[in-house]
Coordinates of C-alpha atoms in Angstrom, one line a residue:
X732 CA 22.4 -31.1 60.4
X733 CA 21.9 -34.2 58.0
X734 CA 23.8 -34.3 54.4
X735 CA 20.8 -33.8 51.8
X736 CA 22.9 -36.7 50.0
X737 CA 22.4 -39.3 53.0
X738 CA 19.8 -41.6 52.2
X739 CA 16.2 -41.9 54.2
X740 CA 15.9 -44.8 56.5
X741 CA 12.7 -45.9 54.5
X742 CA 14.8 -45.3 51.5
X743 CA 16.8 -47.9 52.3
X744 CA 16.7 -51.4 50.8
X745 CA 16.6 -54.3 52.9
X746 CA 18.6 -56.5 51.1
X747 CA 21.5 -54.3 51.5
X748 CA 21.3 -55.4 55.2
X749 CA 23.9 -58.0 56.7
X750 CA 22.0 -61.3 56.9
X751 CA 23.7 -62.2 60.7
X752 CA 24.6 -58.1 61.8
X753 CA 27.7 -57.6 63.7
X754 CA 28.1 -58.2 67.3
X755 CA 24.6 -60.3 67.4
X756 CA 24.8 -63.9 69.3
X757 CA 23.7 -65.1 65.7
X758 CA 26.8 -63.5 64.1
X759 CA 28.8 -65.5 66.7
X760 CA 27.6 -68.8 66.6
X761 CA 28.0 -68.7 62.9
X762 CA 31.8 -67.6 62.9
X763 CA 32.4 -70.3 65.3
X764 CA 30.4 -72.8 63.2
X765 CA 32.5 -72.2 60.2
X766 CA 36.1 -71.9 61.7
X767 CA 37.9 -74.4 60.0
X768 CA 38.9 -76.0 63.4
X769 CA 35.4 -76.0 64.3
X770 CA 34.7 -77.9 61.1
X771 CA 37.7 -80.4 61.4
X772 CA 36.9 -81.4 65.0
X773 CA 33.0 -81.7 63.9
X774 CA 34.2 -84.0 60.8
X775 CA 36.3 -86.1 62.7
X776 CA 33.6 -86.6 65.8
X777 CA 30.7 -86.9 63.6
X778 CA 31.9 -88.5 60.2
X779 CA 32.4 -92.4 62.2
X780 CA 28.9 -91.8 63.4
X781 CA 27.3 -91.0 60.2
X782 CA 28.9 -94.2 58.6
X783 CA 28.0 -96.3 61.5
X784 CA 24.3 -95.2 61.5
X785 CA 23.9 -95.9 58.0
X786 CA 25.8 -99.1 57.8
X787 CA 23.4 -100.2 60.5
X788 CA 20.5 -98.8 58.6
X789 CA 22.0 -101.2 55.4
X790 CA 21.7 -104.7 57.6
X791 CA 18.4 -103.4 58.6
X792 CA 16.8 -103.3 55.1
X793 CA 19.2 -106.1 53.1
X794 CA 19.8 -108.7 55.9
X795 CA 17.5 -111.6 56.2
X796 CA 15.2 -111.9 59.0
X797 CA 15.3 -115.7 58.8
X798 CA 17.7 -118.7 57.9
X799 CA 18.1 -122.6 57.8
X800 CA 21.2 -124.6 58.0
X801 CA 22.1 -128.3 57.0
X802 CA 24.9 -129.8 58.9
X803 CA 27.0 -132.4 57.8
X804 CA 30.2 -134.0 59.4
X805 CA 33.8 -133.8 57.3
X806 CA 33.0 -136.6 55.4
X807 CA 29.9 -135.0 54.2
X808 CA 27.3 -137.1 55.8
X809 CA 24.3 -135.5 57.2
X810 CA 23.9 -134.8 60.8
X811 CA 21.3 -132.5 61.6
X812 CA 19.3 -129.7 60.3
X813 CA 18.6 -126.3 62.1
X814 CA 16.2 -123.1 61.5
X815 CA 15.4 -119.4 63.4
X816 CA 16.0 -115.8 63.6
X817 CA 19.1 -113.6 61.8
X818 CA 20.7 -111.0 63.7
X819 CA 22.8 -108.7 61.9
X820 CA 22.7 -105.4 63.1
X821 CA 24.7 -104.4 66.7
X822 CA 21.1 -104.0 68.0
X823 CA 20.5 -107.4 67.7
X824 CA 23.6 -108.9 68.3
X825 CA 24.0 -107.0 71.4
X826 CA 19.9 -108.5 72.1
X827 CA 20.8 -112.1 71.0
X828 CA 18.9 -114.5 72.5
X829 CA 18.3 -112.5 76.2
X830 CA 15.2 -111.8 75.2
X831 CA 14.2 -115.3 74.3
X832 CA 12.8 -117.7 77.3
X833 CA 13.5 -121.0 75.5
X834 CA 14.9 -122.7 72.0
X835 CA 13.1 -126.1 71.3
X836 CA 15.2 -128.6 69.4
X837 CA 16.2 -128.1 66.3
X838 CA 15.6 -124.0 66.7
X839 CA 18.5 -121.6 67.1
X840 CA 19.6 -118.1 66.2
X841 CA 22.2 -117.1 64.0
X842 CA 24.3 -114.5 63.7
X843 CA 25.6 -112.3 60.8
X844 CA 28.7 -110.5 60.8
X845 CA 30.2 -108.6 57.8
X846 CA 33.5 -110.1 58.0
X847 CA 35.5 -113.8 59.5
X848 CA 37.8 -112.8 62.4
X849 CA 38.1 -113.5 65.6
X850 CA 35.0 -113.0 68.1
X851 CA 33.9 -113.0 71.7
X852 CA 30.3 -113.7 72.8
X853 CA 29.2 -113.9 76.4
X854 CA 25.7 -115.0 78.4
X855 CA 24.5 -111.9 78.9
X856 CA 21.1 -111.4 80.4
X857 CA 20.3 -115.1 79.3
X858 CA 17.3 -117.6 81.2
X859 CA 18.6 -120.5 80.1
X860 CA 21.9 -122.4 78.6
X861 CA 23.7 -123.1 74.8
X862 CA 25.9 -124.3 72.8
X863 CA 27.1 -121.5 70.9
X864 CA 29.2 -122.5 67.2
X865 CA 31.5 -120.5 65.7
X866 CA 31.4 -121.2 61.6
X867 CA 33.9 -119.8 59.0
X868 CA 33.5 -117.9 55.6
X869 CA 33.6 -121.2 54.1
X870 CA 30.7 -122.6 55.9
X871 CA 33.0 -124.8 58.1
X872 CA 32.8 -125.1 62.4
X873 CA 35.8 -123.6 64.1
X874 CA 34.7 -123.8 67.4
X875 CA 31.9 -125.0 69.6
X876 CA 31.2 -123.6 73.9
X877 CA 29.0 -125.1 76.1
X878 CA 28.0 -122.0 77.7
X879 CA 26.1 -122.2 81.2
X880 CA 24.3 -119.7 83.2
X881 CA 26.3 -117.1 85.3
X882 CA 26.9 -114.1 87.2
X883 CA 29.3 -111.3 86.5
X884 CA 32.3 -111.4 85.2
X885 CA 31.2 -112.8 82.2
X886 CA 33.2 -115.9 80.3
X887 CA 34.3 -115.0 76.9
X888 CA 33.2 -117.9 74.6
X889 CA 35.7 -117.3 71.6
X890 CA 36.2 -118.4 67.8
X891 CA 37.1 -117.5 64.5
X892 CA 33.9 -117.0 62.2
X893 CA 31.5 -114.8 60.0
X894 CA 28.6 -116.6 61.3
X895 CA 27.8 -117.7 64.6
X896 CA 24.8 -120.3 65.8
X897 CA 23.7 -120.6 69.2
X898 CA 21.4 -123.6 69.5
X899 CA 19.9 -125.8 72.7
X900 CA 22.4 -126.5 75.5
X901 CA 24.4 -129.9 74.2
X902 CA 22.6 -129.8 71.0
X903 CA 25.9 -130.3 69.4
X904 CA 27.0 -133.1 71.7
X905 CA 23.6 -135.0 70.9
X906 CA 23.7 -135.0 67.0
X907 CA 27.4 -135.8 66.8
X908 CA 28.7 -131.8 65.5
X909 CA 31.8 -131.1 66.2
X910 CA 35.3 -128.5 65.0
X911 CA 35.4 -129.2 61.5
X912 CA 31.9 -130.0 60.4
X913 CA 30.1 -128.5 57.8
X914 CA 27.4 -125.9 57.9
X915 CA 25.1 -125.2 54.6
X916 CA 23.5 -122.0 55.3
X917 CA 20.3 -121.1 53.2
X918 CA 19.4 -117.6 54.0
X919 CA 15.9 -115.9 53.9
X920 CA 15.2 -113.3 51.4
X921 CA 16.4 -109.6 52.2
X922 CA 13.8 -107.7 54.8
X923 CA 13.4 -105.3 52.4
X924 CA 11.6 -106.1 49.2
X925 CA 11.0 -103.0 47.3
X926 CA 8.1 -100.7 47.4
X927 CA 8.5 -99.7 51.0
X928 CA 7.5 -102.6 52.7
X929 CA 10.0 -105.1 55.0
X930 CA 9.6 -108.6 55.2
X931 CA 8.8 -110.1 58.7
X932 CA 11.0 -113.6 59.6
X933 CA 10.1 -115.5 56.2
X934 CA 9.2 -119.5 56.2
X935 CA 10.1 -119.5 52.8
X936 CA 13.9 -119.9 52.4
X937 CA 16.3 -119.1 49.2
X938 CA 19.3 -120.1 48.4
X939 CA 21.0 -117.3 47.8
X940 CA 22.6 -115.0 50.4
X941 CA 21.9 -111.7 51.7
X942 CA 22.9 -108.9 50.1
X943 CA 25.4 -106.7 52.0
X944 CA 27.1 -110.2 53.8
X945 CA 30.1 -110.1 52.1

């Protein structure tokens, strides 16, 4: 017999209801979610990703897509001049110049890291030979390869440097650059300009660095 005091099941209001009900596959994937443990584990696993992903999506928008360089020997006197792409990003310094079929005289590529320290770059998936220059925070060369073509295992070309150039195989040799030389780096403006548009590789060249090199 049912209590006249019990309520009607249409007298009942809905938001007296448990959101996830007891024993419900819901229930336990939300207690799991929010165990503490859970949560740590997730932090750790998931917090060096977020950081990476969006200091990768900061070169993207505040690096230059484009830069020219004046190189003069320790006295000061002018050697040669050189001009081309920016990589900053992992993407494209992983890419470098692999996907590139040749570099005409005076062209290279040059790479953007965030801080000077000691770096290894290899040949990988390259068509053709460089010289690849390692330059300090201070603008000045700290080491120069000749890298050829080859198979696996890879040489590690090494140097100290922020920024490192990769020009035409015995570029350096042929204008006279060598360890201690230095390099005046005018970067392009950042590849992102304001109002949602990027800037493709820009032929008009600043004088003031990127932000986010530092």
């Amino acid at each position: 017999m049912t209590s006249t005091t019990d309520p009607k099941p249409e007298d009942t209001d809905p938001t007296d209801l448990p959101l996830l009900p007891e024993d419900t596959i819901a229930r336990r994937i939300y207690d799991r979610i929010t165990d503490r443990r859970v949560l740590a584990v997730l932090i750790i696993v998931f917090a060096p990703m977020i950081g990476w992903v969006s200091y990768t999506m900061y070169s993207d928008f505040t690096s230059p897509d484009y830069a020219r360089a004046t190189i003069s020997d320790e006295n000061g006197a002018r050697l040669e001049s050189v001009e081309g792409p920016v990589a900053a990003t992992w993407r494209e310094h992983y890419t470098g110049l692999s996907e590139t079929d040749s570099l005409e005289a005076g062209e290279g590529m040059f790479f953007l890291h965030d801080q000077e320290k000691e770096r290894a770059y290899v040949m990988r998936e390259m068509a053709f030979p460089i010289d690849i220059i390692f330059i300090d925070a201070e603008g000045r060369v700290t080491a120069i390869h000749h890298a050829e073509l080859e198979e696996a295992p890879l040489t590690e070309y090494r140097g100290v440097g922020k920024y490192v150039l990769e020009v035409p195989y015995g570029w350096t040799m042929e204008n006279g650059i060598e360890v201690g030389a230095t390099v005046d780096i005018r970067w392009g403006p950042p590849r992102y300009r304001g109002g949602g548009s990027t800037v493709a590789a820009a032929t008009v060249v600043e004088n003031t660095p990127p932000q986010g090199s530092n």
